[in-house]
Amino acid sequence: MMVDKRKKPLSLSGEFRWIDRIRNTIGGTPEGGIGIGDDAAVIPEGLLWTTDAMVEGVHFLSSWPMDGVGYKSLASSASDIVAMGGKPLYALLTVGLPLSFSDVMYEAFLAGFEKAMGDFGIVLLGGDTVRSGTLFFSLTVLGRPFEKPVLRSGAQVGDSIYVTGTLGESALGLEVLLGKEIHGEKKEEWARRHLYPPCRVSLMQVLVSSYHLTAAIDCSDGFVADLDHIADESGVGYEVHIERMPVPERERGNSPFELPWSYALGGGEDYEIIFTSPEKIPPVVAGVSVTCVGKIVERERQLFWYGERVERENIRRGYTHF
Ligand code: ADP
Ligand code: MG
């Protein structure tokens, strides 16, 4: 069964309850480091460390182009290092192999993986290979902060909220890959965007060396859910102006409950960076657009559509509708 992630409510899901439970019981915080709760752990030696898995039937289907699955497995894992203000350096790859996984598919996966290694400057140093009923890939990535690590917990009242690139194409691409009825001229481009996500290494290097970033996260669960993680960890609220969001084909949707806005807010897997800063950041940095979509406030979490307050609950209903 393909899990439709867009059906996940914006409230705390079971997944996050378990993570909280682990964090509050057996999770550790080393002196001079940071444990569970951010995109990657910070170890006292000053390095960033993260792991992620992609499971057939949950994150991808074996009928999809395997080179894309290979590319995405590394890009999406390395993105957590970038979200901490770091450069991904080394990877370990564990592959769970069912008997049905052919040599041709494996070759394609490795070709995509190698492309991502080249694009982001990552070296593969090891891994594990196991028999498994379900095809899966698990990635561990080690990196180094460009400056100081940028945490989810540093957002301050008055900071602007920025997002890099565009949001929503990955969720549109998922629909295309699942063969759903979807209108638009850029279907191929969207599917490609789902399988070849960005990993904003060079952009983050410029951002952290030129500006003061108070908090950052990569957009994997969906813009609102990920901004909620920043708000949770920083103990703040936010005001977001939906019409300012960088979506593809702006002219199409007339309400925040319609495409493409609904997918930009709730779609996920864009792997763009959401960050906060007290500074005015230029609209293009290192060749990538950077859009200010709102600001950090004391407590409430509010979404606006041309000045009108939008209920978060309606947004959720809006996007589960598709
Ligand atoms: P991301 O989407 O950035 O990969 P996740 O939502 O997967 O982040 O995880 C949030 C935090 O919870 C991270 O710090 C991660 O290391 C931690 N985490 C997730 N699952 C587990 C687990 N099973 N045991 C320990 N820590 C976990
Ligand atoms: Mg992340």
PDB file of C-alpha atoms and ligand atoms in Angstrom, residues 38-40 50 52 76-77 79-81 83 152 216-221 226 229 271, ligand 2:
ATOM      1  CA  ASP A  38      16.589  18.517  15.172  1.00  0.00           C
ATOM      2  CA  ASP A  39      17.290  17.565  11.550  1.00  0.00           C
ATOM      3  CA  ALA A  40      20.597  16.008  12.574  1.00  0.00           C
ATOM      4  CA  THR A  50      21.731  11.928  10.505  1.00  0.00           C
ATOM      5  CA  ASP A  52      16.906   8.236   7.028  1.00  0.00           C
ATOM      6  CA  SER A  76      16.915  13.742   0.978  1.00  0.00           C
ATOM      7  CA  SER A  77      19.207  12.382   3.711  1.00  0.00           C
ATOM      8  CA  SER A  79      19.369  17.654   3.113  1.00  0.00           C
ATOM      9  CA  ASP A  80      19.107  17.196   6.911  1.00  0.00           C
ATOM     10  CA  ILE A  81      22.807  18.131   7.213  1.00  0.00           C
ATOM     11  CA  ALA A  83      19.230  22.181   7.211  1.00  0.00           C
ATOM     12  CA  ARG A 152      15.238  24.460  14.893  1.00  0.00           C
ATOM     13  CA  ALA A 216      16.288  26.309   9.931  1.00  0.00           C
ATOM     14  CA  ILE A 217      14.629  23.057   8.862  1.00  0.00           C
ATOM     15  CA  ASP A 218      14.337  21.277   5.542  1.00  0.00           C
ATOM     16  CA  CYS A 219      10.859  20.946   4.099  1.00  0.00           C
ATOM     17  CA  SER A 220      10.111  17.213   4.174  1.00  0.00           C
ATOM     18  CA  ASP A 221       6.765  16.849   5.992  1.00  0.00           C
ATOM     19  CA  ASP A 226       7.825  21.806   9.251  1.00  0.00           C
ATOM     20  CA  HIS A 229       8.602  22.021  14.246  1.00  0.00           C
ATOM     21  CA  TYR A 271      13.627  19.552   0.416  1.00  0.00           C
TER      22      TYR A 271
HETATM   23 MG    MG B   2      14.753  17.370   8.133  1.00  0.00          MG
END
